[in-house]
Amino acid sequence: MNLSKVHQSLVGEAQFRHVQAEQAIFRDLVDTWELVTNFPKDLRARLQKDCPLVIEAELMSSADKSTSKALITLEDGLKIETVLISQNDGRQTVCVSSQVGCPLACEFCATGQNGFSRNLLAAEIVEQVLFWQRYLKKEGLNRVDNVVFMGMGEPLLNYEQVIKALKWLNDPETFNLGARRLSISTVGIPEEIKRLAGEPLQLNLAVSLHFASDLQREHYMPIARKYSLEELMKAVSLYQKKAGRQVMFEYLMIRGINDSDNDAKLLAQLLSGRPLSMVNLIPYNPTGRFLPSTPERVREFKKSLEDLGLKVTKRRSYGGDIAAACGQLAKK
Ligand code: SAH
């Protein structure tokens, strides 16, 4: 499927045909033009040939059914992964990829270990959400409630297409997802965070901090050799001030690497005096090289941070059995 081709293929048709096409795709969630019966037969046949609506994907579900993963094949044959997380309260969260692979090469992340192929187009990002919307309809479940840009790739290195996709998801005529239901996670590209601060869209921002010292961060996250923590935190401050939004700092818990009492102290120092900040502790999902912190250590670490005055939450990990958890997505 190539969403961006739909309007192109309808050039010359009356405006209401464009509207009907959008309704068929986003409201009725059809996956074939044959079902768009308010279109004349020959138009349906032409669209079926020019811009088919089928999304080619391989689907996997976790044993407890809470998580599903789809490996989508793009028009050029490249593959990306997208994940659906069905929370206990019935909320449906979709995790989308923003790039094919990732250029960042963080040592703890499977995506980064497999290299980078290309940026995704806004249409290819939106198609991931559409795939799950169709799936939920077939299963008789709720529609998508939240979209997080936490799949493969670095969203802020594909800035224009990501913003375009966010606006599309926000559009009342298509997905109608309020900006507060949209989140992006970034490794922390200072100039792009500043740029984001100027966007009218009030989305949620998460920063993959993971280490509170430059030395450690540089060791495991090559991008940190380019941007110091000072530069990153300055950009985040500006974002917090300008957007007035809380920022979530993601912190991976890797056994014996960044989970000591001293690490907690460094983190608290870095975030002290930043009221619009919270820490989200992420259990490290095995990708081969490291071990996760023990649950006890995570509890103690969380307690130390709270004692030092920080707001802290712990992320529940979903989909580990189908390699659909954070840091495990790959091009296969
Ligand atoms: N490039 C963006 C978007 C990816 S989001 C970013 O860095 O934020 C994926 C999240 O999972 C990031 O916070 C990433 O650091 C984290 N992650 C990477 N490897 C992981 C692993 N093995 N276990 C748990 N989380 C991991």
XYZ file of N, CA and C in Angstrom, residues 109-234:
378
model
N 20.897 -1.756 22.076
C 19.664 -1.805 21.277
C 19.843 -2.647 20.022
N 18.942 -3.610 19.828
C 19.045 -4.505 18.670
C 18.869 -3.746 17.355
N 17.977 -2.769 17.344
C 17.730 -2.025 16.099
C 19.019 -1.374 15.614
N 19.705 -0.712 16.543
C 20.913 0.023 16.176
C 22.057 -0.870 15.736
N 22.029 -2.106 16.187
C 23.125 -3.019 15.829
C 23.012 -3.494 14.383
N 21.839 -3.305 13.791
C 21.613 -3.797 12.428
C 21.762 -2.740 11.352
N 22.205 -1.553 11.730
C 22.438 -0.519 10.715
C 21.186 0.213 10.271
N 21.410 1.143 9.341
C 20.353 2.051 8.906
C 20.137 1.905 7.407
N 18.874 1.901 6.973
C 18.607 1.848 5.532
C 18.089 3.167 4.986
N 16.958 3.657 5.553
C 16.436 4.939 5.060
C 15.375 5.482 6.013
N 15.029 6.750 5.786
C 13.926 7.362 6.528
C 12.601 6.834 6.003
N 11.590 6.812 6.855
C 10.245 6.467 6.402
C 9.522 7.737 5.968
N 8.600 7.584 5.024
C 7.727 8.685 4.629
C 6.588 8.771 5.640
N 5.993 9.954 5.749
C 4.856 10.116 6.664
C 3.803 9.045 6.386
N 3.529 8.798 5.097
C 2.514 7.796 4.739
C 2.886 6.420 5.289
N 4.173 6.109 5.268
C 4.594 4.790 5.768
C 4.495 4.697 7.293
N 4.580 5.832 7.954
C 4.411 5.844 9.418
C 2.923 5.681 9.738
N 2.096 6.442 9.024
C 0.651 6.394 9.240
C 0.081 5.011 8.906
N 0.631 4.382 7.881
C 0.165 3.044 7.499
C 0.308 2.029 8.627
N 1.304 2.215 9.467
C 1.492 1.290 10.595
C 0.299 1.374 11.545
N -0.171 2.590 11.768
C -1.321 2.781 12.660
C -2.587 2.232 11.993
N -2.692 2.483 10.692
C -3.840 1.988 9.928
C -3.901 0.459 9.980
N -2.741 -0.171 9.892
C -2.690 -1.632 9.963
C -3.348 -2.130 11.249
N -2.997 -1.494 12.378
C -3.540 -1.932 13.679
C -5.000 -1.547 13.829
N -5.372 -0.429 13.260
C -6.774 -0.017 13.316
C -7.639 -1.080 12.619
N -7.186 -1.543 11.479
C -7.920 -2.593 10.756
C -7.954 -3.878 11.579
N -6.824 -4.200 12.145
C -6.719 -5.426 12.948
C -7.678 -5.382 14.134
N -7.720 -4.260 14.833
C -8.594 -4.117 16.010
C -10.055 -4.236 15.604
N -10.389 -3.666 14.447
C -11.770 -3.754 13.978
C -12.146 -5.223 13.733
N -11.244 -5.949 13.079
C -11.514 -7.370 12.792
C -11.685 -8.174 14.073
N -10.901 -7.805 15.089
C -10.958 -8.543 16.359
C -12.112 -8.057 17.230
N -12.823 -7.065 16.769
C -13.941 -6.521 17.545
C -13.479 -5.742 18.772
N -12.287 -5.170 18.687
C -11.740 -4.431 19.840
C -11.825 -2.919 19.621
N -11.445 -2.172 20.671
C -11.442 -0.702 20.599
C -10.503 -0.202 19.514
N -10.678 1.062 19.184
C -9.755 1.681 18.232
C -8.439 2.029 18.935
N -7.466 2.445 18.149
C -6.163 2.844 18.693
C -6.351 4.090 19.568
N -5.800 4.047 20.784
C -5.926 5.185 21.703
C -4.674 6.060 21.722
N -3.520 5.418 21.652
C -2.255 6.159 21.765
C -1.278 5.692 20.697
N -0.462 6.614 20.250
C 0.618 6.233 19.339
C 1.930 6.744 19.912
N 2.886 5.846 20.048
C 4.202 6.253 20.540
C 5.246 5.999 19.452
N 6.081 6.986 19.229
C 7.162 6.844 18.256
C 8.361 6.263 19.007
N 8.250 4.969 19.303
C 9.288 4.291 20.078
C 9.716 2.996 19.405
N 9.427 2.902 18.121
C 9.853 1.710 17.395
C 11.251 1.891 16.831
N 11.474 1.352 15.639
C 12.794 1.461 15.028
C 13.063 2.909 14.612
N 14.319 3.319 14.801
C 14.727 4.616 14.267
C 14.665 5.770 15.243
N 15.241 6.890 14.815
C 15.276 8.096 15.633
C 14.343 9.134 15.001
N 13.180 9.366 15.621
C 12.192 10.261 14.996
C 12.733 11.652 14.686
N 13.585 12.192 15.551
C 14.037 13.563 15.306
C 15.097 13.651 14.208
N 15.571 12.510 13.717
C 16.457 12.534 12.546
C 15.640 12.379 11.258
N 14.328 12.309 11.414
C 13.421 12.261 10.251
C 12.307 13.272 10.526
N 12.754 14.458 10.913
C 11.872 15.469 11.500
C 10.625 15.798 10.666
N 10.813 16.181 9.388
C 9.670 16.645 8.584
C 8.599 15.574 8.440
N 9.037 14.362 8.092
C 8.063 13.293 7.855
C 7.363 12.888 9.158
N 8.097 12.946 10.262
C 7.496 12.603 11.556
C 6.437 13.638 11.948
N 6.749 14.909 11.755
C 5.765 15.956 12.079
C 4.545 15.823 11.167
N 4.801 15.529 9.905
C 3.705 15.353 8.955
C 2.809 14.178 9.406
N 3.436 13.108 9.827
C 2.670 11.936 10.286
C 1.877 12.276 11.549
N 2.497 13.029 12.454
C 1.808 13.418 13.697
C 0.567 14.248 13.391
N 0.700 15.172 12.436
C -0.447 16.011 12.083
C -1.556 15.159 11.469
N -1.164 14.202 10.697
C -2.094 13.284 10.055
C -2.865 12.483 11.131
N -2.125 11.998 12.110
C -2.752 11.199 13.180
C -3.688 12.056 14.033
N -3.342 13.331 14.125
C -4.095 14.291 14.919
C -5.370 14.771 14.194
N -5.378 14.641 12.879
C -6.459 15.166 12.037
C -7.815 14.517 12.362
N -8.828 15.319 12.676
C -10.157 14.786 13.009
C -10.758 13.921 11.898
N -10.366 14.188 10.639
C -10.934 13.422 9.523
C -10.273 12.053 9.335
N -9.161 11.828 10.004
C -8.499 10.534 9.800
C -8.457 9.726 11.104
N -7.491 9.975 11.957
C -7.402 9.187 13.189
C -7.955 9.919 14.406
N -7.951 11.245 14.326
C -8.499 12.052 15.407
C -7.871 11.730 16.761
N -6.566 11.562 16.788
C -5.881 11.299 18.055
C -5.400 12.628 18.632
N -5.871 12.976 19.805
C -5.458 14.213 20.449
C -3.952 14.221 20.645
N -3.352 15.413 20.604
C -1.894 15.500 20.701
C -1.371 14.842 21.980
N -2.161 14.862 23.029
C -1.695 14.245 24.281
C -1.659 12.728 24.215
N -2.234 12.186 23.135
C -2.180 10.738 22.944
C -1.034 10.344 22.019
N -0.237 11.347 21.662
C 0.880 11.109 20.752
C 2.190 11.394 21.491
N 3.117 10.462 21.410
C 4.398 10.653 22.101
C 5.551 10.331 21.183
N 6.625 11.114 21.313
C 7.841 10.667 20.651
C 8.948 10.506 21.661
N 9.797 9.527 21.369
C 10.962 9.290 22.201
C 12.182 9.595 21.348
N 13.101 10.356 21.913
C 14.321 10.701 21.160
C 15.565 10.385 21.975
N 16.621 10.086 21.247
C 17.912 9.866 21.883
C 18.423 11.203 22.437
N 17.868 12.300 21.907
C 18.286 13.626 22.373
C 19.154 14.357 21.378
N 18.527 14.959 20.362
C 19.249 15.762 19.370
C 18.917 17.218 19.712
N 19.854 17.948 20.367
C 19.510 19.257 20.916
C 18.820 20.204 19.934
N 19.371 20.365 18.727
C 18.759 21.368 17.838
C 17.338 20.983 17.427
N 17.081 19.685 17.318
C 15.737 19.252 16.906
C 14.746 19.359 18.075
N 15.249 19.201 19.288
C 14.374 19.369 20.458
C 13.947 20.832 20.544
N 14.888 21.725 20.257
C 14.556 23.157 20.266
C 13.534 23.469 19.185
N 13.701 22.844 18.028
C 12.773 23.061 16.930
C 11.375 22.552 17.310
N 11.349 21.420 17.957
C 10.081 20.824 18.388
C 9.345 21.744 19.362
N 10.124 22.470 20.155
C 9.526 23.386 21.137
C 8.682 24.455 20.451
N 8.974 24.720 19.177
C 8.243 25.747 18.441
C 7.020 25.219 17.708
N 6.790 23.897 17.746
C 5.633 23.315 17.044
C 4.362 23.567 17.851
N 3.267 23.835 17.155
C 2.020 24.053 17.884
C 1.448 22.778 18.509
N 1.847 21.624 17.993
C 1.308 20.351 18.484
C 1.821 20.045 19.900
N 0.895 19.878 20.851
C 1.289 19.662 22.258
C 1.488 18.181 22.558
N 2.493 17.572 21.935
C 2.641 16.133 22.149
C 3.513 15.827 23.363
N 3.671 14.567 23.660
C 4.505 14.160 24.799
C 5.911 13.851 24.318
N 6.881 14.334 25.057
C 8.275 14.092 24.682
C 8.972 13.231 25.739
N 9.671 12.208 25.258
C 10.486 11.368 26.138
C 11.923 11.415 25.633
N 12.863 11.451 26.542
C 14.280 11.490 26.165
C 14.979 10.249 26.702
N 15.635 9.519 25.805
C 16.376 8.321 26.210
C 17.703 8.740 26.826
N 17.674 8.949 28.132
C 18.871 9.439 28.825
C 19.801 8.264 29.146
N 19.319 7.335 29.933
C 19.981 6.069 30.288
C 21.264 6.189 31.114
N 21.992 7.277 30.971
C 23.221 7.477 31.755
C 23.278 8.938 32.170
N 23.761 9.179 33.386
C 23.781 10.559 33.878
C 25.177 11.161 33.864
N 26.145 10.421 33.280
C 27.474 11.034 33.126
C 27.879 10.946 31.657
N 28.565 11.977 31.184
C 28.991 11.997 29.781
C 29.858 10.788 29.447
N 30.759 10.464 30.370
C 31.711 9.390 30.115
C 30.985 8.088 29.799
N 29.997 7.764 30.646
C 29.247 6.523 30.458
C 28.360 6.590 29.227
N 27.707 7.722 29.071
C 26.778 7.859 27.950
C 27.527 7.721 26.619
N 28.697 8.369 26.561
C 29.510 8.299 25.339
C 29.945 6.873 25.026
N 30.165 6.117 26.092
C 30.628 4.751 25.901
C 29.567 3.872 25.246
N 28.313 4.032 25.668
C 27.259 3.144 25.172
C 26.396 3.740 24.073
N 26.409 5.063 23.970
C 25.563 5.728 22.970
C 26.423 6.670 22.139
N 26.877 6.234 20.953
C 27.821 7.021 20.147
C 27.384 8.473 19.922
N 26.077 8.720 19.828
C 25.594 10.082 19.558
C 26.014 11.049 20.673
N 26.246 10.511 21.877
C 26.618 11.352 23.015
C 28.023 11.938 22.843
N 28.796 11.381 21.904
C 30.122 11.958 21.633
C 29.963 13.269 20.885
N 28.813 13.415 20.245
C 28.545 14.631 19.483
C 27.869 15.691 20.357
N 26.970 15.274 21.209
C 26.226 16.217 22.043
C 26.432 15.882 23.514
N 26.949 16.824 24.272
C 27.165 16.577 25.698
C 25.836 16.627 26.442
N 25.849 16.095 27.666
C 24.645 16.157 28.496
C 24.251 17.603 28.755
N 25.261 18.466 28.884
C 24.963 19.870 29.149
C 24.147 20.475 28.001
N 24.614 20.202 26.777
C 23.909 20.715 25.598
C 22.492 20.150 25.522
N 22.392 18.853 25.783
C 21.094 18.179 25.721
C 20.134 18.770 26.753
N 20.639 18.927 27.992
C 19.765 19.414 29.055
C 19.351 20.866 28.824
N 20.226 21.618 28.177
C 19.874 23.008 27.850
C 18.701 23.038 26.881
